XYZ file of C-alpha atoms in Angstrom:
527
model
C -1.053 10.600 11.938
C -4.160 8.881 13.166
C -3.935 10.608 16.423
C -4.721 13.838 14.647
C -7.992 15.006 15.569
C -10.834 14.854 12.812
C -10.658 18.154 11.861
C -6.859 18.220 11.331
C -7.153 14.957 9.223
C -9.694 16.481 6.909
C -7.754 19.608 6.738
C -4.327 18.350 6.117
C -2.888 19.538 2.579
C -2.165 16.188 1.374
C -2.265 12.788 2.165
C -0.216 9.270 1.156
C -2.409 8.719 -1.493
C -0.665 11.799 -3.401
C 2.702 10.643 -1.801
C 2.535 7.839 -3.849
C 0.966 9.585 -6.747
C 3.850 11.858 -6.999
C 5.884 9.366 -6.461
C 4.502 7.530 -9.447
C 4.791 10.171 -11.388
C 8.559 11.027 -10.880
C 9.283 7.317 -11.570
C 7.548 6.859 -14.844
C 8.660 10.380 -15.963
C 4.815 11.695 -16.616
C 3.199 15.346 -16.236
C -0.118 16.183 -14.859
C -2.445 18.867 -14.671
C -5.930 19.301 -13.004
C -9.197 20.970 -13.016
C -11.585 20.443 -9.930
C -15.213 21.901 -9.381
C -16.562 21.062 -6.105
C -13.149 19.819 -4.466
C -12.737 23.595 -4.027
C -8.765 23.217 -5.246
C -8.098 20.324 -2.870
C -6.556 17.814 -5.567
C -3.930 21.060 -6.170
C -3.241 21.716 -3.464
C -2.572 17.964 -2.176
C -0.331 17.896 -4.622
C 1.688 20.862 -4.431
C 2.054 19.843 -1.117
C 4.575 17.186 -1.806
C 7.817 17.970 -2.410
C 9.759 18.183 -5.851
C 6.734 18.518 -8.031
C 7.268 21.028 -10.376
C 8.836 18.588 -12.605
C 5.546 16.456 -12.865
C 2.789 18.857 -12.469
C 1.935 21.554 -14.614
C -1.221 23.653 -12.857
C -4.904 23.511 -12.495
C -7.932 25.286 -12.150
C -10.946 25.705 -9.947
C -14.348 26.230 -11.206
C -16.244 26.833 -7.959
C -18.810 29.730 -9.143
C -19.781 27.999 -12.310
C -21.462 31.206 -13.501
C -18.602 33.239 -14.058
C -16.178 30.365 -14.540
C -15.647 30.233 -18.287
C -12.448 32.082 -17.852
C -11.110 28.914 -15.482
C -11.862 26.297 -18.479
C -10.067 27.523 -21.083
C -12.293 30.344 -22.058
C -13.979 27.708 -23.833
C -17.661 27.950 -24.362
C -18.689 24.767 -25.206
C -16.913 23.565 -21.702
C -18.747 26.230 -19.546
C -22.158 25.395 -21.324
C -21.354 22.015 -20.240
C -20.881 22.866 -17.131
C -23.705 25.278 -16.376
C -26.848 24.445 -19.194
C -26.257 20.547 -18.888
C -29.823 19.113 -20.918
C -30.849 17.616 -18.288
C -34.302 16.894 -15.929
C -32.428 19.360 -12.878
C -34.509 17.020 -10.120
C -33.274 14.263 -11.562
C -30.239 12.981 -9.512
C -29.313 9.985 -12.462
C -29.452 13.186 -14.881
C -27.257 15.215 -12.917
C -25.003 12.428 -12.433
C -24.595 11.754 -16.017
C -24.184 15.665 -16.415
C -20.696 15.396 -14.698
C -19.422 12.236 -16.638
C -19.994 14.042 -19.696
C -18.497 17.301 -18.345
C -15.473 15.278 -16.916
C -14.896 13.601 -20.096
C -14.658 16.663 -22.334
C -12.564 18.806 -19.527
C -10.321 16.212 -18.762
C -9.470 15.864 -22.915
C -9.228 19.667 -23.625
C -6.750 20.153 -20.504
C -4.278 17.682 -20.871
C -4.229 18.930 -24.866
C -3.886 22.941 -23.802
C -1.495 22.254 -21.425
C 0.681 19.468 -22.918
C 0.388 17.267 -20.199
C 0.596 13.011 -19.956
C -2.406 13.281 -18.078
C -5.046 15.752 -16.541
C -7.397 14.916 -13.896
C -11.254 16.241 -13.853
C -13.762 16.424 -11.276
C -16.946 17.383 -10.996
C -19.641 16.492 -8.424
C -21.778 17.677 -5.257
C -19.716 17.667 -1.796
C -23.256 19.179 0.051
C -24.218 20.063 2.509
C -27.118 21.026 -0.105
C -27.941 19.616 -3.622
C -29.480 20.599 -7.036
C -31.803 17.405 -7.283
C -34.513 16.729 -4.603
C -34.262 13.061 -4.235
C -29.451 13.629 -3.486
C -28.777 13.811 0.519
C -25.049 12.821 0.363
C -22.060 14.070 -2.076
C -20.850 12.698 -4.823
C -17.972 12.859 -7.352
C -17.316 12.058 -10.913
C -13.415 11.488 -11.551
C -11.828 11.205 -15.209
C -8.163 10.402 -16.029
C -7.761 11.908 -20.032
C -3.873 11.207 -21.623
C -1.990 10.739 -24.820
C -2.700 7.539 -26.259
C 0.215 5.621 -27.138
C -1.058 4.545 -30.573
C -1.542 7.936 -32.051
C -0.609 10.339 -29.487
C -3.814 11.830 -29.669
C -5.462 12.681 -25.942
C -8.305 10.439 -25.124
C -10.405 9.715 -21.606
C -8.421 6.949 -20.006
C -10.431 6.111 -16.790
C -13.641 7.175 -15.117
C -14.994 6.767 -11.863
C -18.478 7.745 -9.988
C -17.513 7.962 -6.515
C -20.512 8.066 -3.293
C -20.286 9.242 -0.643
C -22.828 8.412 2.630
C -22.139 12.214 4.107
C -23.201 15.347 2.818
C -20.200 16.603 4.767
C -18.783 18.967 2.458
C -15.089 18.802 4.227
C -14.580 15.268 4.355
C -16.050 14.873 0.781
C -13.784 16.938 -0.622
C -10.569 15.000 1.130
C -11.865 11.546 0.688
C -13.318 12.616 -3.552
C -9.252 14.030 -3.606
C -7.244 10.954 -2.576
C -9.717 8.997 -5.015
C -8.679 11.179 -8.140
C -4.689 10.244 -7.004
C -5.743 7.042 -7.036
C -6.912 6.540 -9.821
C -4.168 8.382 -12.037
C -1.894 6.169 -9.857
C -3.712 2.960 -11.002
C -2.840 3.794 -14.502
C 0.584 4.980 -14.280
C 1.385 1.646 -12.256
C -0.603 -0.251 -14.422
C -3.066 -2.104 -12.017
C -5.232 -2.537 -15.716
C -2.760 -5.279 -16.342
C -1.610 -3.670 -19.725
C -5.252 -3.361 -21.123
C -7.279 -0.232 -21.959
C -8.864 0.524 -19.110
C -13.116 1.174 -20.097
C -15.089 4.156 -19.561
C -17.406 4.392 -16.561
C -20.983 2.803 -17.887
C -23.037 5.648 -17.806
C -26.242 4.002 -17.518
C -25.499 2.785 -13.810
C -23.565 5.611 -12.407
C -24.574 4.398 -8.747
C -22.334 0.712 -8.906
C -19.484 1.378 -6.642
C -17.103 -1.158 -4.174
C -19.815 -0.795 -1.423
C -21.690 -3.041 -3.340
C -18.861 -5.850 -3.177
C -19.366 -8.127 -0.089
C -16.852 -11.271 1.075
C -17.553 -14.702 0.414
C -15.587 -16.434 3.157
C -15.098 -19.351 0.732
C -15.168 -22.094 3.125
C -15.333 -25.119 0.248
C -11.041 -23.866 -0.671
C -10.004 -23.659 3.014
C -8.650 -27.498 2.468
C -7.863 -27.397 -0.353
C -3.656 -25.698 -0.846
C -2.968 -26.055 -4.205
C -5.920 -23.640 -5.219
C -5.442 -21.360 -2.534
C -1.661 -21.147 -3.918
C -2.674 -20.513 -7.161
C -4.983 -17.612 -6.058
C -1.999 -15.861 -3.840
C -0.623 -13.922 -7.069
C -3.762 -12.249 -7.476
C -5.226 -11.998 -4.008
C -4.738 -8.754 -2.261
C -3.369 -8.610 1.504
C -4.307 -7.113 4.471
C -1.484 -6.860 7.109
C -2.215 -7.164 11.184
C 0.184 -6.605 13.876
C -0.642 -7.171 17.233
C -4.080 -4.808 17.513
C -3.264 -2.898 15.034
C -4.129 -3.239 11.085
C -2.310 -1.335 8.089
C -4.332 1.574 7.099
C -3.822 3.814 3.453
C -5.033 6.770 5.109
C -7.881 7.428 8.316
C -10.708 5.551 6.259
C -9.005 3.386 3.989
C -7.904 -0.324 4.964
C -4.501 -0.959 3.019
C -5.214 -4.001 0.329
C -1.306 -4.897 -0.794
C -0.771 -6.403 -3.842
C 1.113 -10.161 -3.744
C 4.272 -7.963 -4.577
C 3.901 -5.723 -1.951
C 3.956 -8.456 0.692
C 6.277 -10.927 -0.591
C 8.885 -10.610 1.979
C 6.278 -11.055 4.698
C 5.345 -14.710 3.660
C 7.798 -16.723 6.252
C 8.032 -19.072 8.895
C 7.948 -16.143 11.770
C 4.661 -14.813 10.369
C 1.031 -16.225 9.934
C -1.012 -15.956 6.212
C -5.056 -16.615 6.581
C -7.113 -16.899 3.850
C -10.367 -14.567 4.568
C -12.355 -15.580 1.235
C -13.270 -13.932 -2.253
C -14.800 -10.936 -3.357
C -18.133 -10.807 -5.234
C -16.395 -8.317 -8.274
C -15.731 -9.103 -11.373
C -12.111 -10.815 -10.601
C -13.325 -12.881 -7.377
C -10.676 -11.414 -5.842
C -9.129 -13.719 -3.687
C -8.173 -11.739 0.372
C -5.393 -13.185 2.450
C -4.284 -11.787 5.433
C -1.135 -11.534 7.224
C -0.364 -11.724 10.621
C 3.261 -9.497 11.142
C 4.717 -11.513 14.388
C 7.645 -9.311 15.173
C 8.443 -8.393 18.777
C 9.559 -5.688 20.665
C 13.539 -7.356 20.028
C 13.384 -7.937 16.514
C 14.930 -5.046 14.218
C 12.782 -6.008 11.128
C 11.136 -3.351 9.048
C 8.046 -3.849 9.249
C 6.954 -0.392 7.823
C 5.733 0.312 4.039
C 6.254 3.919 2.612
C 2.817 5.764 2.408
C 0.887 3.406 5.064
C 0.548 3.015 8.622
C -0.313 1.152 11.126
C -3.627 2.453 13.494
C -5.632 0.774 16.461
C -8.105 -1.210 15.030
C -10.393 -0.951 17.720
C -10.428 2.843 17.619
C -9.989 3.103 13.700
C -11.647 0.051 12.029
C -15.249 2.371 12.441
C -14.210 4.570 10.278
C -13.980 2.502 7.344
C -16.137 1.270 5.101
C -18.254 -1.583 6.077
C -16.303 -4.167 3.432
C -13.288 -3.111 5.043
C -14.271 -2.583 8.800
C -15.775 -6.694 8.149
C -11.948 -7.435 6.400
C -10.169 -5.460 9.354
C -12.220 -7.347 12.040
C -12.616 -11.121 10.062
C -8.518 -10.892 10.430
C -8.054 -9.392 13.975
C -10.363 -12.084 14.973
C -8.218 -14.901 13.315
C -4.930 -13.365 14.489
C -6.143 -12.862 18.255
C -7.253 -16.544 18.532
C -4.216 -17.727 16.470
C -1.688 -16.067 18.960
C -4.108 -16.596 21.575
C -4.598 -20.422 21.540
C -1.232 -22.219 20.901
C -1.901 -25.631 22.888
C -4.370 -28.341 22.623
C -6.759 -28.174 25.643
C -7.127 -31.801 25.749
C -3.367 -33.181 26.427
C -1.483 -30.002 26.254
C 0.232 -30.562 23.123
C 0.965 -27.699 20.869
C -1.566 -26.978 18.339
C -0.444 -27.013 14.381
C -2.719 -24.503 11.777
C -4.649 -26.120 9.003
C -7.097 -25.372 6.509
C -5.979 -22.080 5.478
C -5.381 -21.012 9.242
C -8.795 -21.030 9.932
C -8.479 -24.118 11.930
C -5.716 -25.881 14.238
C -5.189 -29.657 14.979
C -3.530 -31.117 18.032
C -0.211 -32.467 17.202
C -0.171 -35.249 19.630
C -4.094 -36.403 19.843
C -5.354 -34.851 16.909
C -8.318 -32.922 18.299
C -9.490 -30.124 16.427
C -9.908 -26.431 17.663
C -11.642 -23.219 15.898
C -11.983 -19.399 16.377
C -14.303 -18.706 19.192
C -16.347 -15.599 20.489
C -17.541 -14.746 23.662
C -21.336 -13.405 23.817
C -21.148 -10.203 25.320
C -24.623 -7.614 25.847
C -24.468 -3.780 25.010
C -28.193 -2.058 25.546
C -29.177 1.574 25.201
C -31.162 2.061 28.656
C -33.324 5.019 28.895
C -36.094 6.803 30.593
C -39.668 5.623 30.026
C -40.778 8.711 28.956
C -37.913 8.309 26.341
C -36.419 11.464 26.211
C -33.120 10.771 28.118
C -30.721 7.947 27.945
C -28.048 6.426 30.826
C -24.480 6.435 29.532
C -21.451 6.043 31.503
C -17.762 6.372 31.070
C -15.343 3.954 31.820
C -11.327 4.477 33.143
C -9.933 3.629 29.600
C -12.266 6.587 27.657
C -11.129 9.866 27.438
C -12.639 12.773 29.053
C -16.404 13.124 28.444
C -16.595 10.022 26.394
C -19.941 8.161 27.455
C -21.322 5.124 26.040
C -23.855 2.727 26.707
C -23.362 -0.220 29.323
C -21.919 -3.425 28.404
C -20.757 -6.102 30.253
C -19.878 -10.391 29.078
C -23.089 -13.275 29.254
C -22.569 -15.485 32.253
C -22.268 -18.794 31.773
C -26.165 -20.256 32.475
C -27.536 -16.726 32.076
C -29.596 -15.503 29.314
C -29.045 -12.264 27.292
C -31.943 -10.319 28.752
C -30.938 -11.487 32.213
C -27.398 -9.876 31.590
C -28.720 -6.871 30.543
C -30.544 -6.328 33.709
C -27.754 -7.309 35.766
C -24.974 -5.835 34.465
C -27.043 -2.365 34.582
C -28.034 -2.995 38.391
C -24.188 -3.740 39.289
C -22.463 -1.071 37.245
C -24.979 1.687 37.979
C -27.496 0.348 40.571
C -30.437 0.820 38.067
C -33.059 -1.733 37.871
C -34.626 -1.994 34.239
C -38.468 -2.514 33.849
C -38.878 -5.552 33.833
C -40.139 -7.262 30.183
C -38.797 -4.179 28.269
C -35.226 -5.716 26.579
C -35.719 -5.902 23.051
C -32.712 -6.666 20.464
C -31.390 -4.605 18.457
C -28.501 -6.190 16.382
C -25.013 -7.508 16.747
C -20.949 -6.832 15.851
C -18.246 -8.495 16.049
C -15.675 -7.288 18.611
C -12.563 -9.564 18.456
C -10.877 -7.578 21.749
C -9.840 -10.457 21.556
C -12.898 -12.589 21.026
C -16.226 -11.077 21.511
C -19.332 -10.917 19.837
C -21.366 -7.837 21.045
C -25.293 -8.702 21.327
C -27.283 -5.462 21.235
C -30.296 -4.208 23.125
C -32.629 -1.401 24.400
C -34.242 -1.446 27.506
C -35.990 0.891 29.694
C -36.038 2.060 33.582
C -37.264 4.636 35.825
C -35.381 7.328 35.647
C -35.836 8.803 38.953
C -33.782 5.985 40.887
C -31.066 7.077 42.266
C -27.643 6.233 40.821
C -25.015 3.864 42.473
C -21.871 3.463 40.180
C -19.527 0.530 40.702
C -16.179 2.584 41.369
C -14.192 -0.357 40.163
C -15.779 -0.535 36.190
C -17.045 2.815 35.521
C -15.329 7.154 36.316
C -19.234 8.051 36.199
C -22.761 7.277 34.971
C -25.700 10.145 34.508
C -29.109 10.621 32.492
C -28.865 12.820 29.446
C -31.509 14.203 27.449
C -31.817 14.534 23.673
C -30.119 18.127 23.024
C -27.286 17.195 24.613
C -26.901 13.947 22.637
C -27.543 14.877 19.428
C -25.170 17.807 20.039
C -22.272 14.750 20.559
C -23.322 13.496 17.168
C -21.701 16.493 15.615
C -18.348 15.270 15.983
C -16.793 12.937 13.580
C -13.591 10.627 13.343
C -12.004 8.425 15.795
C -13.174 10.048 19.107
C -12.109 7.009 21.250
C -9.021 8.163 20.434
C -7.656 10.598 23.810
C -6.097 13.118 21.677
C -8.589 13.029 19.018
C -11.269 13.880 21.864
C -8.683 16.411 23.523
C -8.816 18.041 20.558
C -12.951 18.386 19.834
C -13.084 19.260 23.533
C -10.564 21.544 22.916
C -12.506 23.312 19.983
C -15.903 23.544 21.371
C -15.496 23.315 25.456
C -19.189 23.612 25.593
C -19.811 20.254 24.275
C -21.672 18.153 27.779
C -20.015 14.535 26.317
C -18.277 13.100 23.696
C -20.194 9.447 22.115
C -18.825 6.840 19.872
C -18.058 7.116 16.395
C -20.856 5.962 13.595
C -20.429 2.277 12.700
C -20.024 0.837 16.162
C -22.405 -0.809 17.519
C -22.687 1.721 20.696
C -23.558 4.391 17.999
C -25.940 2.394 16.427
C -28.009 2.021 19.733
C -27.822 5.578 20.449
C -28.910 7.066 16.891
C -31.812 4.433 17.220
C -32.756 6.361 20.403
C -32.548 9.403 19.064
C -34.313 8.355 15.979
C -37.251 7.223 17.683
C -37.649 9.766 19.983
């Protein structure tokens, strides 16, 4: 699955988020219906795609021109006015916002009462690539659950949701503003609200979304057992085997509930504690490191998630998760990695949450390390072309920038101008590395130190046969014509298949989020 191409993972019918939606559904006996504006009849569709669900889903409609769209919602007025004479400032993007929870709201109610249904989904939003208001560059969704209350049986909105996006990719809004909507009809049927009534989206900050969460690595409860046990029934879980993480779908990390992972807590596999969450909960994050080998027949595999390279498919997610993903690979790498004391020899026990280790037989204590390693953009002094090279391990056309690990005595800048001279036979101007930023890489214990630099473009080019397939100067056009690919291009037979649908393209570059990327857009944003 995650060695579809881009294109085919955006285009796919459904996903495992409506697996387990439908799934859900079947199990707790409920019906469904849906009406979607600009998902364009995705949510439908994703689920008509599973199988066996006529007995849980009732219809939909899709009210893509608005205009003429009164027929789609029930031939009711007061819904189409809703939906197309909203009171609102049109240039204002908080207005518009608010235009679709209240839209949302009243659709959501009136379909699940005409049709009969449990539950009815509504969406309304932007997916781009253009908006309404002037100050909106990327798409957005509103998502309401309506059902039957039990009280009175009378319909009522459930659960809301504003959901950003940072693309105004129409395509991959509409797949990623889908599996959201099954999500959140599949929090409610499981009951993820703990048996309370789940509230209303608060209208007056439509904008607060999980991007805003960020980890607190809790270092004060790493010694301390008897709270961290106490947290593991509400922590969530994210799941490692060997470089791989488990994913929900191509841009989703998998966070398992304490159920969920139960029969992975043993001897044979290793629990870290990666810190809180700054929501509302503090929800506590372990992770767990799956140890099977190649010989051992246990299932390790969870219906409606799967297991993806991290290195190739961590970028993809969003920058909570990618720092989750990589905080854990990092931890599981050195943990497998460093099993003996380097003093005596003895073996090594874990403490503190497994974010330390203590020598059984002297005591000495060991933590996580990472090796600097530079990355720089280097390009042409008059700045309109950049040197990128491709390595044995990248697929075809796949350039990035050079990289190479700090010697020990040697200073980042100094790297940077060696490892360019050896790999490519380039000398850099000298004074001209200036730093750019940093990532982790824990493949399998980096730290990647960014830079630019520049050089004179006219030398001639010597490539070290042994690290790199080629090395060349490109200009701008033919960059910025690489940024129009998305997904997980690292991937061969994700590039295979770009290549494959536009053989014109001159290279392939990394994804957005890596730190490769981020050099290169800053060249091209600059320049």
């Amino acid at each position: 699955f995650f060695l579809l191409s881009s294109f085919v993972l955006m285009s796919a019918l459904t996903s495992p988020s409506f697996k387990r939606l439908v799934q859900s559904l079947k199990t707790s006996k409920k019906t469904v219906s849906v009406v979607e504006q600009c998902c364009g009849g995705t949510i439908n569709a994703s689920i008509m795609a599973q199988p066996g669900t006529s007995s849980v889903y009732y219809g939909g409609s899709v009210v893509y021109n608005t205009k003429k769209g009164k027929a789609l919602l029930l031939n009711s007025s007061d819904l189409h006015k809703s939906l197309t004479i909203p009171q609102i400032n049109k240039d204002s993007k908080e207005d518009y916002i608010k235009s679709k929870l209240d839209w949302t709201a009243k659709t959501s109610v009136a379909f699940c009462e005409a049709l009969g249904t449990d539950y009815a989904i509504a969406e309304g939003g932007a997916a781009g690539p253009t908006f309404g208001p002037k100050d909106m560059n990327a798409g957005f969704a509103v998502l309401t659950v309506a059902g039957k209350d039990g009280a009175d049986g009378g319909v009522k909105v459930l659960k809301q949701k504003v959901l950003h996006s940072d693309s105004n990719d129409r395509e991959k809004n509409m797949r990623m503003f889908a599996d959201a909507s099954a999500e959140l009809l599949t929090e409610l049927l499981n009951g993820e609200s703990n048996g309370e009534k789940v509230p209303v989206a608060d209208t007056s900050n439509p904008t607060r979304e999980k991007h805003h969460i960020v980890l607190d690595r809790a270092t004060n409860l790493r010694n301390n057992p008897e709270k961290l046990a106490a947290l593991e029934p509400t922590a969530k879980y994210v799941l490692a085997k060997k470089n791989e993480m488990l994913f929900r779908s191509p841009t989703e990390l998998a966070l398992l509930s304490n159920d969920e992972v139960s029969h992975f807590k043993n001897n044979a596999n290793k629990m870290t504690f990666l810190g809180r969450l700054s929501d509302e909960q503090m929800t506590p994050i372990f992770g767990i490191d799956i140890r099977a080998d190649e010989s051992d027949t246990t299932d390790v595999s969870i219906e409606g998630y799967s297991f993806a390279d991290t290195r190739t498919s961590a970028p993809l997610l969003p920058l909570l998760e990618n720092e989750l993903a990589l905080h854990m690979m990092a931890y599981a790498n050195w943990q497998r990695r460093s099993c003996h004391c380097t003093s005596c020899g003895a073996p090594l026990e874990l403490i503190h949450a497994g974010t330390a280790q203590k020598c059984t037989s002297c005591n000495a204590m060991s933590w996580p390390r990472q090796d600097p390693s530079m990355i720089a953009s280097i390009t042409s002094r008059c700045g309109e072309r950049i040197l990128l090279a491709r390595s044995k391990r990248h697929p075809p056309k796949m350039h990035t920038v050079l990289a190479g690990f700090v010697e020990a005595g040697e200073t980042f800048e100094a790297a940077v101008g060696r490892e360019t001279w050896e790999e490519t036979g380039i000398r850099i101007d000298e004074g001209s590395v200036k730093y750019i930023g940093s990532q982790p890489w824990p493949f399998p214990q980096s730290c990647m130190i960014a830079f630019s630099a520049t050089a004179d473009d006219s030398q001639p080019l010597n490539i070290d046969e042994n690290e790199l397939v080629d090395a060349m100067w490109f200009d701008k056009k033919d960059v910025l014509a690489a940024t129009k690919i998305e997904g997980p291009v690292m991937q061969h037979d994700v590039a295979k298949a770009a290549l494959e649908a536009d053989p014109s393209l001159p290279l392939l570059i990394p994804p957005k989020k890596v730190i490769a990327r981020t050099l290169i857009d800053t060249w091209l944003s600059k320049h």
